[in-house]
Coordinates of C-alpha atoms and ligand atoms in Angstrom, one line a residue:
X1 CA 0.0 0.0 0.0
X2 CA 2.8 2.4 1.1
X3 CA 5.0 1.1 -1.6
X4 CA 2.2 1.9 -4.1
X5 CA 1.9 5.3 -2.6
X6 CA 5.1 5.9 -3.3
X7 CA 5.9 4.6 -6.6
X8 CA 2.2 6.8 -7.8
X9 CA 4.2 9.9 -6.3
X10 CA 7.1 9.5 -8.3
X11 CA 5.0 9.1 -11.2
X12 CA 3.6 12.4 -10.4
X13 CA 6.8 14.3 -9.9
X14 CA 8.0 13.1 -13.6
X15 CA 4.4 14.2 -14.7
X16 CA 4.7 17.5 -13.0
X17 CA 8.4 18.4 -14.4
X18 CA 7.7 16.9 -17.7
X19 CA 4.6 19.2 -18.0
X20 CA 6.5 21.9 -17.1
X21 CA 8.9 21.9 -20.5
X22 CA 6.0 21.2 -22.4
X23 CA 2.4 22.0 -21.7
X24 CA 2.5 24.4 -18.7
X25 CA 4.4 26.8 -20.3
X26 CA 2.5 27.6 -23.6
X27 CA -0.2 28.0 -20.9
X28 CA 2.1 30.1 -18.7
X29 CA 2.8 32.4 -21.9
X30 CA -0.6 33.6 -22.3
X31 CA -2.3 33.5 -19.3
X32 CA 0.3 34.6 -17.1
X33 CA 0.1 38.7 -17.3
X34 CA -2.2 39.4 -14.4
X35 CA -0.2 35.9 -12.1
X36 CA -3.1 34.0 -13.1
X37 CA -3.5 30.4 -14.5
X38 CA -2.7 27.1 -13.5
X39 CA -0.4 25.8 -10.4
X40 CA 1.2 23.6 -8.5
X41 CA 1.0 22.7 -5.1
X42 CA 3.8 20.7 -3.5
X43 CA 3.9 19.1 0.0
X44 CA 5.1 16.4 2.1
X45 CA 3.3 13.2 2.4
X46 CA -0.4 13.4 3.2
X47 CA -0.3 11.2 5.5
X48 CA -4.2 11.1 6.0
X49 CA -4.8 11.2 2.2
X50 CA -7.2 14.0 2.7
X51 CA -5.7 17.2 0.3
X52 CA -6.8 15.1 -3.3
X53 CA -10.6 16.0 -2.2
X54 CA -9.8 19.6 -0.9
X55 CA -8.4 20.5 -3.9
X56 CA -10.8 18.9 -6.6
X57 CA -12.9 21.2 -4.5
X58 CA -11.0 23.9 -5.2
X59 CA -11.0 23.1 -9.4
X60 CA -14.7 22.6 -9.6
X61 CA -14.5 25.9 -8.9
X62 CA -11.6 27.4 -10.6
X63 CA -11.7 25.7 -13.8
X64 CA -8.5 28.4 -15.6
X65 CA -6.4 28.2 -12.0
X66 CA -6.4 24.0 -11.4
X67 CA -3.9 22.8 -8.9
X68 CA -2.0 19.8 -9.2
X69 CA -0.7 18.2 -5.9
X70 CA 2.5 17.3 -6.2
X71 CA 3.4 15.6 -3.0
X72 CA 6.9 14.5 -1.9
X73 CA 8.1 11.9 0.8
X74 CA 6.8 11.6 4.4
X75 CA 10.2 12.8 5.9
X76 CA 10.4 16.7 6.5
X77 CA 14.5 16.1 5.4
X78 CA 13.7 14.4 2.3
X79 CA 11.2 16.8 1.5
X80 CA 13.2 20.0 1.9
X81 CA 16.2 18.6 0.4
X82 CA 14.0 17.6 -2.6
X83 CA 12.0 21.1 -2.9
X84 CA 15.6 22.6 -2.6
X85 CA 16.8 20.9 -5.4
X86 CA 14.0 22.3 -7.5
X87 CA 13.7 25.9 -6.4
X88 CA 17.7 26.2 -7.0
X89 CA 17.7 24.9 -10.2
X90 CA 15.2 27.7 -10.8
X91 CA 12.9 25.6 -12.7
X92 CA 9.5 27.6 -11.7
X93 CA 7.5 24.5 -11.3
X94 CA 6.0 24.6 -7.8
X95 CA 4.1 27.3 -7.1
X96 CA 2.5 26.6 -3.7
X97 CA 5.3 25.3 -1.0
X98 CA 3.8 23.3 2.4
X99 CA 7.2 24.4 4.1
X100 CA 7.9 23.2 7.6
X101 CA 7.5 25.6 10.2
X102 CA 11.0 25.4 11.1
X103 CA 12.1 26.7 7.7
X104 CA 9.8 29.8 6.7
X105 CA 13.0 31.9 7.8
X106 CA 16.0 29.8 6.1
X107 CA 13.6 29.7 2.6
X108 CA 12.5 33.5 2.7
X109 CA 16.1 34.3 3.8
X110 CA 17.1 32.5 0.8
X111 CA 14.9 34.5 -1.4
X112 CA 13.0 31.1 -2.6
X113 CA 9.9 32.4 -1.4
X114 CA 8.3 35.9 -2.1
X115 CA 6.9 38.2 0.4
X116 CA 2.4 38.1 1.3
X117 CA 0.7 41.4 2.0
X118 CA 0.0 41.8 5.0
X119 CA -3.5 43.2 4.4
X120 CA -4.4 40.5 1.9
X121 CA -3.9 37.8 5.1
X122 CA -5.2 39.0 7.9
X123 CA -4.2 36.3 11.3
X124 CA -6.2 38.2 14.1
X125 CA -8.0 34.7 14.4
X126 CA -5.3 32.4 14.5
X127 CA -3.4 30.7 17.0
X128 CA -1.0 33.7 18.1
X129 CA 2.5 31.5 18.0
X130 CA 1.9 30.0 14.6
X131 CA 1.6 33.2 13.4
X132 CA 5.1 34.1 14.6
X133 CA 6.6 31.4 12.4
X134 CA 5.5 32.6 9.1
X135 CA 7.5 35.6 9.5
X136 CA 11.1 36.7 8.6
X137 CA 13.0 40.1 9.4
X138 CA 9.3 41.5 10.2
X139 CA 8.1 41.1 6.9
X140 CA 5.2 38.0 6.5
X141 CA 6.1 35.4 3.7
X142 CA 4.0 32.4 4.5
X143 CA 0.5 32.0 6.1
X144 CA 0.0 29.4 8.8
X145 CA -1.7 26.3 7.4
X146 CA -1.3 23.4 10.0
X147 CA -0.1 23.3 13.7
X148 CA 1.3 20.6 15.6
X149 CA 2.7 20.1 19.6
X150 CA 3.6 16.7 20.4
X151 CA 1.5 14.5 22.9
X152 CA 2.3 11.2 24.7
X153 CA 0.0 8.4 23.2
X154 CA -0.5 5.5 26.1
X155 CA -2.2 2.5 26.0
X156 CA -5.3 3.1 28.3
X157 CA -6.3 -0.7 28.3
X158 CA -3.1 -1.5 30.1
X159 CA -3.0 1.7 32.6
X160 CA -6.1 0.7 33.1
X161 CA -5.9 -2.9 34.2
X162 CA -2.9 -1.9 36.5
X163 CA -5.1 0.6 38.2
X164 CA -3.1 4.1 37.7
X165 CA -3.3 7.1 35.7
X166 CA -1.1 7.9 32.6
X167 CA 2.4 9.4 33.5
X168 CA 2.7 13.2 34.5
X169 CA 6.2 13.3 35.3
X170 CA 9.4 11.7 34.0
X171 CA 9.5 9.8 36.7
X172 CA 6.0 8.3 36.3
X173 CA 6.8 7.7 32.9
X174 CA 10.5 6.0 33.1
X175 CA 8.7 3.9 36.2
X176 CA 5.9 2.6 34.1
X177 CA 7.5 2.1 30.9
X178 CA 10.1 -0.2 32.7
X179 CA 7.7 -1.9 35.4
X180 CA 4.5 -2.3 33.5
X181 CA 5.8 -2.4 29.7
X182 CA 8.0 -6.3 29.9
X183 CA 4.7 -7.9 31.6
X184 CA 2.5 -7.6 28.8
X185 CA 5.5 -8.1 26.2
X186 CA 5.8 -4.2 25.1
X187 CA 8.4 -2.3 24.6
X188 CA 8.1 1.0 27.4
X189 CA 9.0 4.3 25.3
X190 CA 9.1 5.2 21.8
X191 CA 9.6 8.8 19.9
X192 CA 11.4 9.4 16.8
X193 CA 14.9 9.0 17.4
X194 CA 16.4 8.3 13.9
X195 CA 19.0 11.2 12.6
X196 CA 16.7 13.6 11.2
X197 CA 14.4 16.6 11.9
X198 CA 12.4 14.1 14.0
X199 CA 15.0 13.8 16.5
X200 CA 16.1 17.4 16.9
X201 CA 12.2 17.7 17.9
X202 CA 12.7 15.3 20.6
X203 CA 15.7 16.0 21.6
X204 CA 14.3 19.8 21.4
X205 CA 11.3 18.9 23.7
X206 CA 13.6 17.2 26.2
X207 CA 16.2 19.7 26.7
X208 CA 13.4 22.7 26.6
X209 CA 10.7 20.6 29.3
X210 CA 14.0 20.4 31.9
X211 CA 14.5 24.2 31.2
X212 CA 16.9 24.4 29.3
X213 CA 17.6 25.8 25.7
X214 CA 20.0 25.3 22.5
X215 CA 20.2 28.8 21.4
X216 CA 18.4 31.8 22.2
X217 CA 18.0 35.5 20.0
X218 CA 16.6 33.9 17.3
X219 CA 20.2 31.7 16.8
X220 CA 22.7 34.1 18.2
X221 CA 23.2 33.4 21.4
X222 CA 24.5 29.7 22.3
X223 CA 23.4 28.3 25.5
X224 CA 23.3 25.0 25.4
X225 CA 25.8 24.3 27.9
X226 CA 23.9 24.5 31.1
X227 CA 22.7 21.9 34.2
X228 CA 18.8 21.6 32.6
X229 CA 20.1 21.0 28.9
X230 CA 22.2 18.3 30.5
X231 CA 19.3 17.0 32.5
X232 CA 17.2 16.7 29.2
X233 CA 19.8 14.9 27.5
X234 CA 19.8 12.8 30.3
X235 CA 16.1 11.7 30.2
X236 CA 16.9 10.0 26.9
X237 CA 20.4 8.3 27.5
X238 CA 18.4 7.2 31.1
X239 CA 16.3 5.1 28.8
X240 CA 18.3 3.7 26.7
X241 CA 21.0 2.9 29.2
X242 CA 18.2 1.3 31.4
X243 CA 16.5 -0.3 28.4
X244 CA 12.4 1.2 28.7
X245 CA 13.1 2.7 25.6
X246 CA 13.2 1.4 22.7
X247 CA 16.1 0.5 20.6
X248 CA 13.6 0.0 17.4
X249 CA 12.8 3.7 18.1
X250 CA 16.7 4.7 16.8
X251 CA 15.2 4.0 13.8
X252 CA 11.7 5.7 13.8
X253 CA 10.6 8.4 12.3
X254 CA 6.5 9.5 12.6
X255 CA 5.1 6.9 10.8
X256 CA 7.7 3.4 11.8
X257 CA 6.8 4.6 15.6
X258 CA 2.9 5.0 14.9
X259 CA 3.5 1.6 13.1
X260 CA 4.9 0.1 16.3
X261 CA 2.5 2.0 18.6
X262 CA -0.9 0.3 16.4
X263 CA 0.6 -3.0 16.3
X264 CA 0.5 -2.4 19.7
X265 CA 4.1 -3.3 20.0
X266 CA 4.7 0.2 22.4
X267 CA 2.7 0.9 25.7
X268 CA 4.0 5.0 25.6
X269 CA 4.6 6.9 22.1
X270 CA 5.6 10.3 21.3
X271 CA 4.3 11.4 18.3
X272 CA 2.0 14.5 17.2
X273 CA -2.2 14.8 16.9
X274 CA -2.9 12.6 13.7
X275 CA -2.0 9.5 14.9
X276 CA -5.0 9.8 17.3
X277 CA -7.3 8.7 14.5
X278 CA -5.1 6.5 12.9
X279 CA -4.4 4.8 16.3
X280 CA -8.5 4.3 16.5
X281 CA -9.0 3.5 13.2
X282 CA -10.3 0.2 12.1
X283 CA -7.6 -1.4 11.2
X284 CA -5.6 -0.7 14.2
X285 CA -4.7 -3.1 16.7
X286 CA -5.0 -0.8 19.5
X287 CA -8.5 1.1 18.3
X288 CA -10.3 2.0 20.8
X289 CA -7.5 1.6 23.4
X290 CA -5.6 4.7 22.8
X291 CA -5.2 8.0 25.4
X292 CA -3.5 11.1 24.9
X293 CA -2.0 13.4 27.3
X294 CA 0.4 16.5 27.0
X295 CA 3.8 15.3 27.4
X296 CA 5.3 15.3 31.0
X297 CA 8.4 16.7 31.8
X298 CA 11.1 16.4 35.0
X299 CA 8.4 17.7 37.7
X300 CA 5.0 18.0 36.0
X301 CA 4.0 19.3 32.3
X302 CA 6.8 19.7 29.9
X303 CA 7.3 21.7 26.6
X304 CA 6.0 20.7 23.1
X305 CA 8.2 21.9 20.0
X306 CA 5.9 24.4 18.2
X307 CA 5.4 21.6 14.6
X308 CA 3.2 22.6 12.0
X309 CA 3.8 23.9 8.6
X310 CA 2.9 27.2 6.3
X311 CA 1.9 28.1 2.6
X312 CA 4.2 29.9 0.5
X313 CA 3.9 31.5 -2.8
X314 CA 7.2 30.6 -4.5
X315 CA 9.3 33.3 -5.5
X316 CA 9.6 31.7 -9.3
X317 CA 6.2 31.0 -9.3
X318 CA 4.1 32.4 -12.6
X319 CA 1.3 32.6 -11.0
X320 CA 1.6 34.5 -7.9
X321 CA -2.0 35.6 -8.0
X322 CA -3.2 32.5 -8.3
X323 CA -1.5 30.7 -5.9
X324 CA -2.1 33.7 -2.9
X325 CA -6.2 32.9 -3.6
X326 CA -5.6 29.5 -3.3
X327 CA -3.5 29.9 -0.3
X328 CA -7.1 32.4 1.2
X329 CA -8.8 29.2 0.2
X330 CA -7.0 26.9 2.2
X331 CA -6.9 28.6 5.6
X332 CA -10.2 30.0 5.4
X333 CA -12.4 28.8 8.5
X334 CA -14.4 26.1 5.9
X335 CA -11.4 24.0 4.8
X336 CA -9.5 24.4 8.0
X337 CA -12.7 22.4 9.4
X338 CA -11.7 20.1 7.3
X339 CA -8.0 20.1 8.1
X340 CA -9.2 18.9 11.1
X341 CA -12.2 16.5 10.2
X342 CA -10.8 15.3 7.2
X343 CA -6.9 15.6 8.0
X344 CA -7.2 15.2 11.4
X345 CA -4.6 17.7 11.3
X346 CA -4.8 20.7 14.1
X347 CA -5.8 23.5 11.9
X348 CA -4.6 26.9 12.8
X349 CA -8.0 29.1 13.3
X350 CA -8.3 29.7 17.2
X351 CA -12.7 29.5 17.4
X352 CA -12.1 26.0 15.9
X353 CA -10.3 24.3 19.2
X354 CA -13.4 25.9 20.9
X355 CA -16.3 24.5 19.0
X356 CA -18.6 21.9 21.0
X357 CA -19.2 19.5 17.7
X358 CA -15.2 19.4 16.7
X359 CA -14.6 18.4 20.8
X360 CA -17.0 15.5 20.5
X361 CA -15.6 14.2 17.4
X362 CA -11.9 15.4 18.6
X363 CA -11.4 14.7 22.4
X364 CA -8.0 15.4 22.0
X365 CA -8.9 18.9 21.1
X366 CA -8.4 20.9 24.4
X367 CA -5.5 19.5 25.9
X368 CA -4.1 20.0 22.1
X369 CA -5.0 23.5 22.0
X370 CA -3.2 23.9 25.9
X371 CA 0.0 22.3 24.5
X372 CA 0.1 24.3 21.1
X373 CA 0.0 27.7 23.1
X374 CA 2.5 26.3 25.4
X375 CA 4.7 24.8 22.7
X376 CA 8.6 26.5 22.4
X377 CA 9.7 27.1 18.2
X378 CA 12.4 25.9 17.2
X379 CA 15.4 28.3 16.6
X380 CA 14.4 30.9 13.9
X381 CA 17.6 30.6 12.1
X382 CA 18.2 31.4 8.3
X383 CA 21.0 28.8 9.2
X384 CA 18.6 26.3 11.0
X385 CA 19.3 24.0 8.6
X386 CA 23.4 23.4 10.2
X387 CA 21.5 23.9 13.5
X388 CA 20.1 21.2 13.3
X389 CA 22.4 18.9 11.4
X390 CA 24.6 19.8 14.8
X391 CA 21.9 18.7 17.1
X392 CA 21.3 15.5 15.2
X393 CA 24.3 14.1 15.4
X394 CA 25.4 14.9 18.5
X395 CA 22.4 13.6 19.9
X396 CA 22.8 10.1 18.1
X397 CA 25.7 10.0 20.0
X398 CA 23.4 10.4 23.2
X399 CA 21.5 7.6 21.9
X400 CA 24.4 4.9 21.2
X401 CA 25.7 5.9 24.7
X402 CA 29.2 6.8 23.0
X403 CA 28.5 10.2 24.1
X404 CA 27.4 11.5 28.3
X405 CA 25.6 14.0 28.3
X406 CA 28.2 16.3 29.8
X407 CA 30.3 15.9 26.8
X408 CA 27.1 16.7 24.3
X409 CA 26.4 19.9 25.1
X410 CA 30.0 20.5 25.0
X411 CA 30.4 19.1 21.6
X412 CA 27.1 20.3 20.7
X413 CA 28.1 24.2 21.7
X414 CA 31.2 24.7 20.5
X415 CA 29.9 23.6 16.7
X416 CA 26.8 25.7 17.7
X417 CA 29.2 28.6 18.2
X418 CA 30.8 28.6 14.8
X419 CA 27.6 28.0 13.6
X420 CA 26.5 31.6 14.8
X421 CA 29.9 33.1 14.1
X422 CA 29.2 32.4 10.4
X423 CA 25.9 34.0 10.9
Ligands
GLC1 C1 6.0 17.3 11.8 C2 6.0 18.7 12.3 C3 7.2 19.5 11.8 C4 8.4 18.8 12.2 C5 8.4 17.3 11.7 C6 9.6 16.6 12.2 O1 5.8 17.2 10.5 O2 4.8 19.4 11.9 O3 7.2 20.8 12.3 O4 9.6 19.4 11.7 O5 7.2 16.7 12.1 O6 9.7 15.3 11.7

């Protein structure tokens, strides 16, 4: 199923770019001279398969401005590495980029995306921190489009059967996840520990839930050498040194751990909102048995990176008009309903996390809402991108144990330093 997936989307990406030296741009030609005409839209995988209806939605409508989704792999590396490729090589073919949060300022900084009016987008109703993270040198270049703030997924069957709550604390966690997990065969703790953005998040959440921080001023300022980053690095090498987490998980990213949480192979899983429908769907062997709580930190709630991603009008794109309407479109109240109902993605518009009908369907919803206004962003760096390369591989080392935590944010500060210096 996956595989098919897959193999369709690269079949579309050859589509898309062979269109592009041939059809696209006679139409480009002529209908380009007020930005109008056809598009693109490219994005990482849709995990919940719910954009194809959103935007057929959309072409019903605009019969001379169709979008084609173009939709790249599930990882958020492979996915900026692969837009990357495309917008250097200055090809013009996406017009619409679903850019991570963590890069609006490394893409505009770049000058790969072009600046939104401000008065064209107005973000009075939307969650106030995602709005932070679609802009660069106080200018706006993207507009909010999904959120995300990681929760702790536990299997309410077992909890249940022991007679205790879900875990509010690291302690309560590490205890369960090593006492309760080996008696029904599970594994304790999983997140996504595999070198990539996935485990800068993690590692992110740790270090920021004891207190402590990577870099602060937007990048400039290094400060990862302190006691509570040392304590959050700690948390992680405490689990793998004592074994409730794990080791499968050094090679997760979202989807292998929701894999390994709905084959109930995992009795506590990091991981953000839309695995709470997954989890509960049919075909999932632990549907129905699924809880969600905010993620717990050294002495009671800890700190959710600030996830989500943005829509961007490429600066190459040939039709910028086009693609800003579409961009209204899709965060307009309507289809970020359906973000949510279809997507079961946490959409960005602030009314929605209040509305009775969405809480029924969506229990998750309020202690959602509480973690995304609590949630820390990542550094906004226009070199985020070595930022996090840094963090990555020093925090492998955590992992394997070749590394204490001492000597990580050591490592990890110096190479953050130079980073900066070169900023
Ligand atoms: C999710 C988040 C995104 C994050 C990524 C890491 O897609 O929304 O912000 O960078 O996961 O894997």
């Amino acid at each position: 199923m996956r595989w098919t997936r897959a193999a369709g989307r690269a079949l579309l990406v050859i589509a898309v770019i062979l269109l592009g030296y041939t059809g696209f741009s006679a139409q480009q030609g002529t209908a380009n001279r007020e930005g109008r005409g056809p598009m693109t839209l490219v994005t990482a995988g849709d995990l919940t398969d719910y954009l194809g209806p959103l935007l057929d939605d959309w072409n019903t409508g605009h019969p001379a401005e169709k979008v084609t989704l173009v939709e790249l792999p599930d990882s958020a590396d492979e996915t900026r590495a692969q837009m990357i490729s495309e917008l250097r090589s200055g090809g013009g073919r996406f017009d619409v980029l679903n850019i991570d949060v963590a890069w609006t300022s490394e893409f505009a900084a770049a000058g790969w995306i072009a600046p939104l009016e401000r008065e064209r987008f107005p973000l009075d109703d939307f969650l106030p921190p995602v709005v932070d993270t679609a802009t660069f040198g106080g200018r706006l270049y993207a507009v909010p489009y999904v959120t995300n703030a990681g929760l702790l997924y536990y299997r309410a069957d077992i909890l249940r059967r022991e007679g205790i709550g879900p875990p509010r604390t690291w302690e309560e966690l590490a205890r369960q996840a090593r006492d309760i997990a080996p008696k029904y065969g599970l594994d304790g703790y999983a997140g996504q520990f595999l070198p990539y953005e996935g485990l800068s998040v993690n590692a992110t959440e740790a270090v920021h839930s004891a207190g402590g921080s990577f870099l602060r001023d937007d990048g400039a300022r290094v400060t990862v050498d302190s006691a509570p980053a040392r304590a959050g690095l700690g948390f992680l090498a405490d689990g793998m040194r004592e074994g409730w987490i794990s080791k499968d998980a050094l090679g997760y990213k979202e989807e292998e751990s929701r894999q390994a949480f709905q084959d109930g192979k995992v009795l506590f899983l990091r991981n953000w909102p839309y695995v709470y429908a997954l989890a509960n769907a049919k075909d999932s062997k632990v549907s129905g048995k699924v809880g969600a709580v905010p993620l717990p930190g050294p002495d009671g709630l800890g700190t959710s990176v600030l996830g989500g991603s943005n829509l961007a009008v490429s600066a190459q794109s040939r039709h910028p008009q086009s693609a800003a309407d579409l961009i209204a479109y899709l965060t307009s109240e309507r289809v970020q309903r359906q973000v949510l109902t279809k997507g079961a993605l946490p959409p960005v518009r602030a009314e929605l996390y209040k509305d009775p009908a969405l809480i029924r369907d969506h229990p998750y919803l309020p202690t959602l809402r509480q973690s995304v206004l609590a949630a820390e962003p990542r550094p906004k760096s226009p070199r985020y991108d070595q930022v996090t390369l840094a963090v990555q591989a020093v925090v492998q080392d955590v992992m394997a144990l070749r590394a204490s935590p001492e000597q990580a944010v050591v490592r990890l500060s110096r190479e953050l330093e130079s980073i900066a210096r070169k900023g």
